[in-house]
Coordinates of C-alpha atoms in Angstrom, one line a residue:
X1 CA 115.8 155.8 202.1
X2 CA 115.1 158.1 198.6
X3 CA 116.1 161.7 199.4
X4 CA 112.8 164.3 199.7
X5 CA 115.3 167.1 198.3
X6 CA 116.2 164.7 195.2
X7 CA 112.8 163.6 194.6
X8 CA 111.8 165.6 191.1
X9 CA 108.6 168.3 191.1
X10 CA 105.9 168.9 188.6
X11 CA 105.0 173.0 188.0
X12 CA 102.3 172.9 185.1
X13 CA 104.2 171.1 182.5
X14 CA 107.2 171.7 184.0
X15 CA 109.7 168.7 185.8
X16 CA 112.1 170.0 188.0
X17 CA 114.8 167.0 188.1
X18 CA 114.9 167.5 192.2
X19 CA 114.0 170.4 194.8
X20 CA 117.6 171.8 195.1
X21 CA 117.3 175.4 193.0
X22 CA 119.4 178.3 192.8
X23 CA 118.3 181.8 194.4
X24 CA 118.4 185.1 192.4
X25 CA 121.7 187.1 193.1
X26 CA 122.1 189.8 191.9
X27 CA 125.6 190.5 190.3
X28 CA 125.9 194.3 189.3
X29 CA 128.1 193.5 186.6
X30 CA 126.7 195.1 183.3
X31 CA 128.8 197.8 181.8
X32 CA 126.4 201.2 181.1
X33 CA 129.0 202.0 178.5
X34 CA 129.2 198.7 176.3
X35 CA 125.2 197.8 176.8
X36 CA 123.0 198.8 179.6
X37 CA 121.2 196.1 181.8
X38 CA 122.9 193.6 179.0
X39 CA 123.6 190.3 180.3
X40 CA 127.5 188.9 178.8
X41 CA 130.0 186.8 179.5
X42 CA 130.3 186.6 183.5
X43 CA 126.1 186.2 183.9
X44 CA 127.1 183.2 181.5
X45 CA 129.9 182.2 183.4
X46 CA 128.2 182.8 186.7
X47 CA 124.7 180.8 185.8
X48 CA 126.3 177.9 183.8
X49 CA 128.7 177.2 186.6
X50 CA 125.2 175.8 188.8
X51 CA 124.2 174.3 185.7
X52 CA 126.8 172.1 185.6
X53 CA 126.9 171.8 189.3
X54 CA 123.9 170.3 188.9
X55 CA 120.9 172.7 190.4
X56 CA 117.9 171.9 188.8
X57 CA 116.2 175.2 188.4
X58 CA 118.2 178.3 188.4
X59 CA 116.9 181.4 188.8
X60 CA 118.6 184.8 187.0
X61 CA 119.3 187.7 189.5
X62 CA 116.7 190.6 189.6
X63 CA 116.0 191.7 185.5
X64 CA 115.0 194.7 185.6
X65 CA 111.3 196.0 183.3
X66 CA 112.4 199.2 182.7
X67 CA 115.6 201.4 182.8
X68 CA 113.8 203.4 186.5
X69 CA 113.6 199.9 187.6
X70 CA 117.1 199.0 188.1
X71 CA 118.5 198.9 191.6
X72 CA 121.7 199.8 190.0
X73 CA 123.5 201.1 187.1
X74 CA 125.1 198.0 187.0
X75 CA 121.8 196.4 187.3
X76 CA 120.4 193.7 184.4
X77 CA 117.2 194.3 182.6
X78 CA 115.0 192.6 180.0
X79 CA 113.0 195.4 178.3
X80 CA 114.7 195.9 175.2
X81 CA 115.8 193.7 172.7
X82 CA 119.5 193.4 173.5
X83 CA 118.9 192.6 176.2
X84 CA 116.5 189.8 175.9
X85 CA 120.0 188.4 173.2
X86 CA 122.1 188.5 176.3
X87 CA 119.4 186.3 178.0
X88 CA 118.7 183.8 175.0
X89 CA 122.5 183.2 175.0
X90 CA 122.3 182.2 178.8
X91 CA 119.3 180.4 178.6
X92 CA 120.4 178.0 175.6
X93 CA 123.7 177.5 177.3
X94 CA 122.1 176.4 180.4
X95 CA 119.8 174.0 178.5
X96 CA 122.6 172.7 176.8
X97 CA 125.1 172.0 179.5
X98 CA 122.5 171.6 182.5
X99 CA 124.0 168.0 184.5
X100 CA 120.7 167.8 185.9
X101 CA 118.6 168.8 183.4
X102 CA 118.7 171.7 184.8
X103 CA 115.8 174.9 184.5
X104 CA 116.2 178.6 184.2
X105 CA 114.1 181.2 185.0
X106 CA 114.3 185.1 185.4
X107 CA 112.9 187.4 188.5
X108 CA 111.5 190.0 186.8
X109 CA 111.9 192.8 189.0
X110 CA 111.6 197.3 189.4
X111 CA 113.3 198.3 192.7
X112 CA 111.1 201.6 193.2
X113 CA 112.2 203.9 195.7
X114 CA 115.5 201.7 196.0
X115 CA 116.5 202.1 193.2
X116 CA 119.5 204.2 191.4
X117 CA 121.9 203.4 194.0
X118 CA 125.6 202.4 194.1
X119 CA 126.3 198.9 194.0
X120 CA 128.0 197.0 196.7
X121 CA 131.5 197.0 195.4
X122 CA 131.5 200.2 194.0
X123 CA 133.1 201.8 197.7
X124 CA 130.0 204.2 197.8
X125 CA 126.8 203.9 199.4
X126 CA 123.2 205.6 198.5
X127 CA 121.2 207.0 195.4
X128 CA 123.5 207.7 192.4
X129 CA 123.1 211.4 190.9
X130 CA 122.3 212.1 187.9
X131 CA 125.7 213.2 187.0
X132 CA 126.9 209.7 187.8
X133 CA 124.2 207.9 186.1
X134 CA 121.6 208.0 188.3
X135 CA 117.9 209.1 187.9
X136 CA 114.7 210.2 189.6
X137 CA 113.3 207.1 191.6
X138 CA 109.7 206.4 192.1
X139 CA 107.2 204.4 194.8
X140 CA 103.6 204.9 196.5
X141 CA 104.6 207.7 197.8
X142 CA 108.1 210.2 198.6
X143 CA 109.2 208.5 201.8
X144 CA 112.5 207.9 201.1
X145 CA 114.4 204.7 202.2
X146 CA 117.5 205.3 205.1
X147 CA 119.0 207.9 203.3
X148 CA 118.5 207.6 199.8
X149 CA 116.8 210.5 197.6
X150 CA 113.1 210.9 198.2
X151 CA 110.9 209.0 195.0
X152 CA 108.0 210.4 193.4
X153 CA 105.0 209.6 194.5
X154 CA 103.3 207.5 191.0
X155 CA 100.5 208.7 189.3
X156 CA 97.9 206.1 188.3
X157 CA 99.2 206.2 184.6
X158 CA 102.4 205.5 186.4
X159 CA 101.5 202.3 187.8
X160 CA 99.2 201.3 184.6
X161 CA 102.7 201.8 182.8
X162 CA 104.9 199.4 185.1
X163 CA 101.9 196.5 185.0
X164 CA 102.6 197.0 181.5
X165 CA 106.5 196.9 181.6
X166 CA 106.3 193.9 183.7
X167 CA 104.2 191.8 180.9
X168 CA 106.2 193.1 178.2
X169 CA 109.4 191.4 179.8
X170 CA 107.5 188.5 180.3
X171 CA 106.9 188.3 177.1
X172 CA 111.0 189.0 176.2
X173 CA 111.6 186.2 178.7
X174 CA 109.2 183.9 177.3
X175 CA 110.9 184.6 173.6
X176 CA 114.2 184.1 175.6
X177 CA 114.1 180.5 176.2
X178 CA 113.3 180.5 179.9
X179 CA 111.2 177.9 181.3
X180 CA 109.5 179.8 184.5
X181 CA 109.4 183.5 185.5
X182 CA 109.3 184.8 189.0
X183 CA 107.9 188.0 189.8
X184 CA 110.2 190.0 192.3
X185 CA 107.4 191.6 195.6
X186 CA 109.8 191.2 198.3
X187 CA 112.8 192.9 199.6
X188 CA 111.6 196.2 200.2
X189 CA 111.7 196.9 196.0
X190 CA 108.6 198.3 194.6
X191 CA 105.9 195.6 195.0
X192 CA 106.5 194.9 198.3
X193 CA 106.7 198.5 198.7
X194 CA 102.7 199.0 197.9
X195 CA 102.4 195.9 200.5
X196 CA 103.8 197.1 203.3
X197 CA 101.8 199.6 205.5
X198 CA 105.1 201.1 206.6
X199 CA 105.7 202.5 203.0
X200 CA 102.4 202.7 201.7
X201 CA 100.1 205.6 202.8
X202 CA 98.2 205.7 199.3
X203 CA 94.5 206.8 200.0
X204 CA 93.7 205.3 196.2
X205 CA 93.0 202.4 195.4
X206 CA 96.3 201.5 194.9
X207 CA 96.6 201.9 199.0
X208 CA 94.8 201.9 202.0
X209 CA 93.5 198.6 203.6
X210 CA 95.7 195.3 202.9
X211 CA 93.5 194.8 199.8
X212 CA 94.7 198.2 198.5
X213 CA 98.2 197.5 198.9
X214 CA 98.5 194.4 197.9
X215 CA 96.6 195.1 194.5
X216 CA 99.5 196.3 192.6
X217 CA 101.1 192.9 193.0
X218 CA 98.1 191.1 192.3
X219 CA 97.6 193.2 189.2
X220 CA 101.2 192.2 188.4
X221 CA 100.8 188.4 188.4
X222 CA 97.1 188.8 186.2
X223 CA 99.7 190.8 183.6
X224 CA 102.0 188.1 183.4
X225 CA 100.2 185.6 183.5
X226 CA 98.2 186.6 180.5
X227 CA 100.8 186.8 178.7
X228 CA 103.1 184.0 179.6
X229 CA 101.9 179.9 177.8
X230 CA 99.9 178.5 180.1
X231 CA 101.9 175.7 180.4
X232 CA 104.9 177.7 181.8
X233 CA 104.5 178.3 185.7
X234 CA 105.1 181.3 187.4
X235 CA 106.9 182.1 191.0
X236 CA 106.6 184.9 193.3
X237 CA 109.1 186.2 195.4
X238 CA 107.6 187.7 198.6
X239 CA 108.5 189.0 201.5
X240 CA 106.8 187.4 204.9
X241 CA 107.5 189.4 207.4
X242 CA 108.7 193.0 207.6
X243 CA 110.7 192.5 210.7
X244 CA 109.5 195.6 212.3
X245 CA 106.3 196.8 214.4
X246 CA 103.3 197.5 212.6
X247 CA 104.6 196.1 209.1
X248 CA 104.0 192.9 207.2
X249 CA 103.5 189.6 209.4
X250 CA 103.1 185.9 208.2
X251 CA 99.1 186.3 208.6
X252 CA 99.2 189.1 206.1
X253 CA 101.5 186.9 203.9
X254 CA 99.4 184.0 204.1
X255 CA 96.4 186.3 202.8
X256 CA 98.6 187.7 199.8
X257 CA 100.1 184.0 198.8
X258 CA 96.6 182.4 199.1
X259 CA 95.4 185.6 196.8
X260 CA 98.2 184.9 194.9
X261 CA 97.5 181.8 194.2
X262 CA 94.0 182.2 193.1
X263 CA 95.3 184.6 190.0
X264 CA 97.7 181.7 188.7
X265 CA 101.0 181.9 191.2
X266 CA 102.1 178.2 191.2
X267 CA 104.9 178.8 193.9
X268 CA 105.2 181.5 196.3
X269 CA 109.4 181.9 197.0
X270 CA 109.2 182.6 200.6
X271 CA 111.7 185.5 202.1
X272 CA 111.6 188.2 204.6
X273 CA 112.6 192.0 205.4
X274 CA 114.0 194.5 203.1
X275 CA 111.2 197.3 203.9
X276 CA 112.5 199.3 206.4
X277 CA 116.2 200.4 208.0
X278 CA 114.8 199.9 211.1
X279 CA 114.1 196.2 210.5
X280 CA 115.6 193.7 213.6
X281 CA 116.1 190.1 211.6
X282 CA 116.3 187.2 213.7
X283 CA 118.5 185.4 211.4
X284 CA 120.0 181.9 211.9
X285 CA 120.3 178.9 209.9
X286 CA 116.3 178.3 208.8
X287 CA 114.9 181.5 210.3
X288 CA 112.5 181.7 207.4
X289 CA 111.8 178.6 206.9
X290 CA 108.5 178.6 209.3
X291 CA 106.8 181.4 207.0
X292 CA 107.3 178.8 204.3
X293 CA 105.8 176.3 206.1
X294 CA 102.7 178.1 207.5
X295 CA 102.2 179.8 203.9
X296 CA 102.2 176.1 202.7
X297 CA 99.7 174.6 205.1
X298 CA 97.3 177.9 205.0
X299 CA 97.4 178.9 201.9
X300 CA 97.3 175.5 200.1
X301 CA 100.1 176.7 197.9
X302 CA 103.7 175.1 196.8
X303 CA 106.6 177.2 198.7
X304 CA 110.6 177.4 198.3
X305 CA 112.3 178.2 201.0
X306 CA 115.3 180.5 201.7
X307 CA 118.0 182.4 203.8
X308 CA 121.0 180.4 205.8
X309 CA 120.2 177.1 204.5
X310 CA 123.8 176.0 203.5
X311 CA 123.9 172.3 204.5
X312 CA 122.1 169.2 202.3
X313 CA 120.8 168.2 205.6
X314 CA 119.4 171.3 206.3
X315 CA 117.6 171.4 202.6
X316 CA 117.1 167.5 202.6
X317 CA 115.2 168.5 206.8
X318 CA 113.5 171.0 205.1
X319 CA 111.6 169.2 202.1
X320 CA 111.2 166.0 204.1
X321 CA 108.8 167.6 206.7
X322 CA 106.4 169.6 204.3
X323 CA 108.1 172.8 205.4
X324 CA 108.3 173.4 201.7
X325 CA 108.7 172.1 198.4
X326 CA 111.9 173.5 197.1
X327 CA 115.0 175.0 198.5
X328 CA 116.4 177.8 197.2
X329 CA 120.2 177.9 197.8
X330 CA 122.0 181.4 197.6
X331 CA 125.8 182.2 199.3
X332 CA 126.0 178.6 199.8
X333 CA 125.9 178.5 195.8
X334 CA 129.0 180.9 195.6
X335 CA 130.8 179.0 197.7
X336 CA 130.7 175.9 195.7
X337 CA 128.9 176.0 192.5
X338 CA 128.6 172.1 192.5
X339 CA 126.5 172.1 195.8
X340 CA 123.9 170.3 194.3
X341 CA 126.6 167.0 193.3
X342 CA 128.1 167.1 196.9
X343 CA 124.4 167.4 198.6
X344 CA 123.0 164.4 196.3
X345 CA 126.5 162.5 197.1
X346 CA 126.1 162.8 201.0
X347 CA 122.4 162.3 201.1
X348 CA 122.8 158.9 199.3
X349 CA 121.4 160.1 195.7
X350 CA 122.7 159.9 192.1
X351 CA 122.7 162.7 190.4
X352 CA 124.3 162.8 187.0
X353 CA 127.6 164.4 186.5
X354 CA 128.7 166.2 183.1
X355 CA 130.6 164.1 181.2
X356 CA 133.5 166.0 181.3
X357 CA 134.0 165.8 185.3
X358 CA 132.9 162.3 185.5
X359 CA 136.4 161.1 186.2
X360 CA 135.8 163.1 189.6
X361 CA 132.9 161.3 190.9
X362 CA 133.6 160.2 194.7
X363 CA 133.4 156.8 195.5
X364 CA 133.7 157.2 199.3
X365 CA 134.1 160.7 199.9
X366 CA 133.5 163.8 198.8

């Protein structure tokens, strides 16, 4: 029988060679002192090992759309020019070396409240000072997140300038070479943020009622998508459940995917939690998979699915009974980066190897 997960996918004028994609994963690894937020050589390293592992669309870690935005000082971004370089390189090479014809897109992202923090490795945990590189954070209002330094609450002008940092990046990605963008509203970073009611207690319009909250995210997607060919799709990251009383929950997701949708979303990458500290995350192999599935079947909108998914039988289980269109593979990936060659191999597909590793192709097992 063909394979569901090997079958390819049309986005717009986009062809996805099969469903098998790579997650953003964020790598704190650029150097403040040679080029901040600048992509180099281990991004390259790091993204063209999938390619030629043979992942059909790969998306970049979180890219930060302005230097506030980061969630770390280590954090990428794309909105500046050398930056966007850093990108281009990536992007060719990925094109160039792809096994599987492989995509690449970037998450444009601002972490809000969560941002200026120490990354993982760094042996420190919470919001960096200024006399360590950190800055002031902002959000919808001055809760702060478990710990970390209290934001600002944003002005309106505020938020008019992010909507406007997020469509200039696109616009950098766009001139980049990548072939999709997805906008980053989960994870407790600043989109999903003005979503959740646990965060948000805006009066404005920017807050209030589910509407309110959820226009920022809304008025995110019309800024890209303006911008961006209409020919290239666009992805959004959300998250579908806030794990936590009185939060997010998949009927409010379902309402802000279908919305999505409406203002141009092609494919809504289905995750979960990041709001709150005091979250309680179910988590076992395909815990999410259900929001994926009911945002697919309500909403009437194409969904990737995430989170413990490690196994092509999983990822073949989950395409072949309309839980979702497209797996998105994550720690799995850095485990092996040829996931996507030992999944087709055990699932009975062939998927094409680089030339230069052909002389490894299994002929009975893997």
């Amino acid at each position: 029988m063909a394979s569901a997960l090997f079958s390819p996918l049309e986005l717009r004028s986009l062809t996805l060679r099969h469903r098998g994609w790579v997650s953003p994963m964020c790598q704190y690894s650029c150097d403040p002192e040679t080029g901040e937020g600048v992509p180099h050589d281990w991004h390259l390293m790091h993204l063209g090992s999938f390619a030629a592992g043979g992942a059909a669309l790969i998306l970049t870690e979180a890219a930060a759309v302005n230097a506030a935005g980061r969630i770390s000082p280590r954090d990428a971004g794309i909105y500046n020019d050398e930056q966007a370089a850093g990108w281009e390189r990536i992007t060719a090479f990925v094109h160039r070396h792809g096994a599987a014809d492989a995509k690449v897109g970037t998450q444009l992202a601002h972490a809000g409240r969560k941002a200026s923090t120490y990354w993982p490795f760094s042996g420190k945990r919470g919001s960096v000072p200024a006399s360590d590189g950190g800055w002031e954070t902002v959000g919808p209002g001055t809760k702060a997140f478990d710990g970390y330094a209290a934001p600002g609450a944003m002005t309106a002008a505020d938020i008019d300038g992010v909507i406007a940092d997020f469509a200039a990046a696109a616009v950098r990605a766009v001139d980049a070479g990548f072939d999709t963008i997805e906008i980053h509203g989960a994870h407790g970073y600043l989109l999903h943020q003005f979503q959740s009611p646990l965060i948000n207690d805006r009066t404005d319009a920017w807050g209030g009622d589910e509407s309110g909250r959820n226009r920022l995210t809304l008025a995110v997607v019309d800024a890209v998508r303006n911008v961006i060919p209409d020919s290239m799709p666009l992805l959004l990251r959300i998250s579908a459940s806030d794990w936590a009383e009185g939060g997010i929950d998949a009927a409010a997701s379902v309402r802000l995917a279908s919305a999505a949708a409406e203002h141009g979303v092609d494919l809504v990458d289905v995750s979960s939690g990041g709001a709150v500290a005091h979250q309680q995350i179910p988590a076992g192999p395909g815990y999410q998979t259900g929001f994926a599935a009911r945002i697919r079947r309500e909403a009437g909108v194409r969904t990737g699915t995430v989170g413990l998914l490690t196994s092509p039988g999983q990822a073949e289980h989950a395409v072949a009974t309309g839980q979702a269109d497209g797996v998105f593979i994550a720690r799995a990936a850095l485990r092996d980066p040829h996931w996507w060659l030992r999944a087709a191999f055990e699932l009975g597909h062939e998927l094409p190897w680089a030339p230069q590793y052909e002389r490894a192709i299994p002929r009975h097992s893997f």
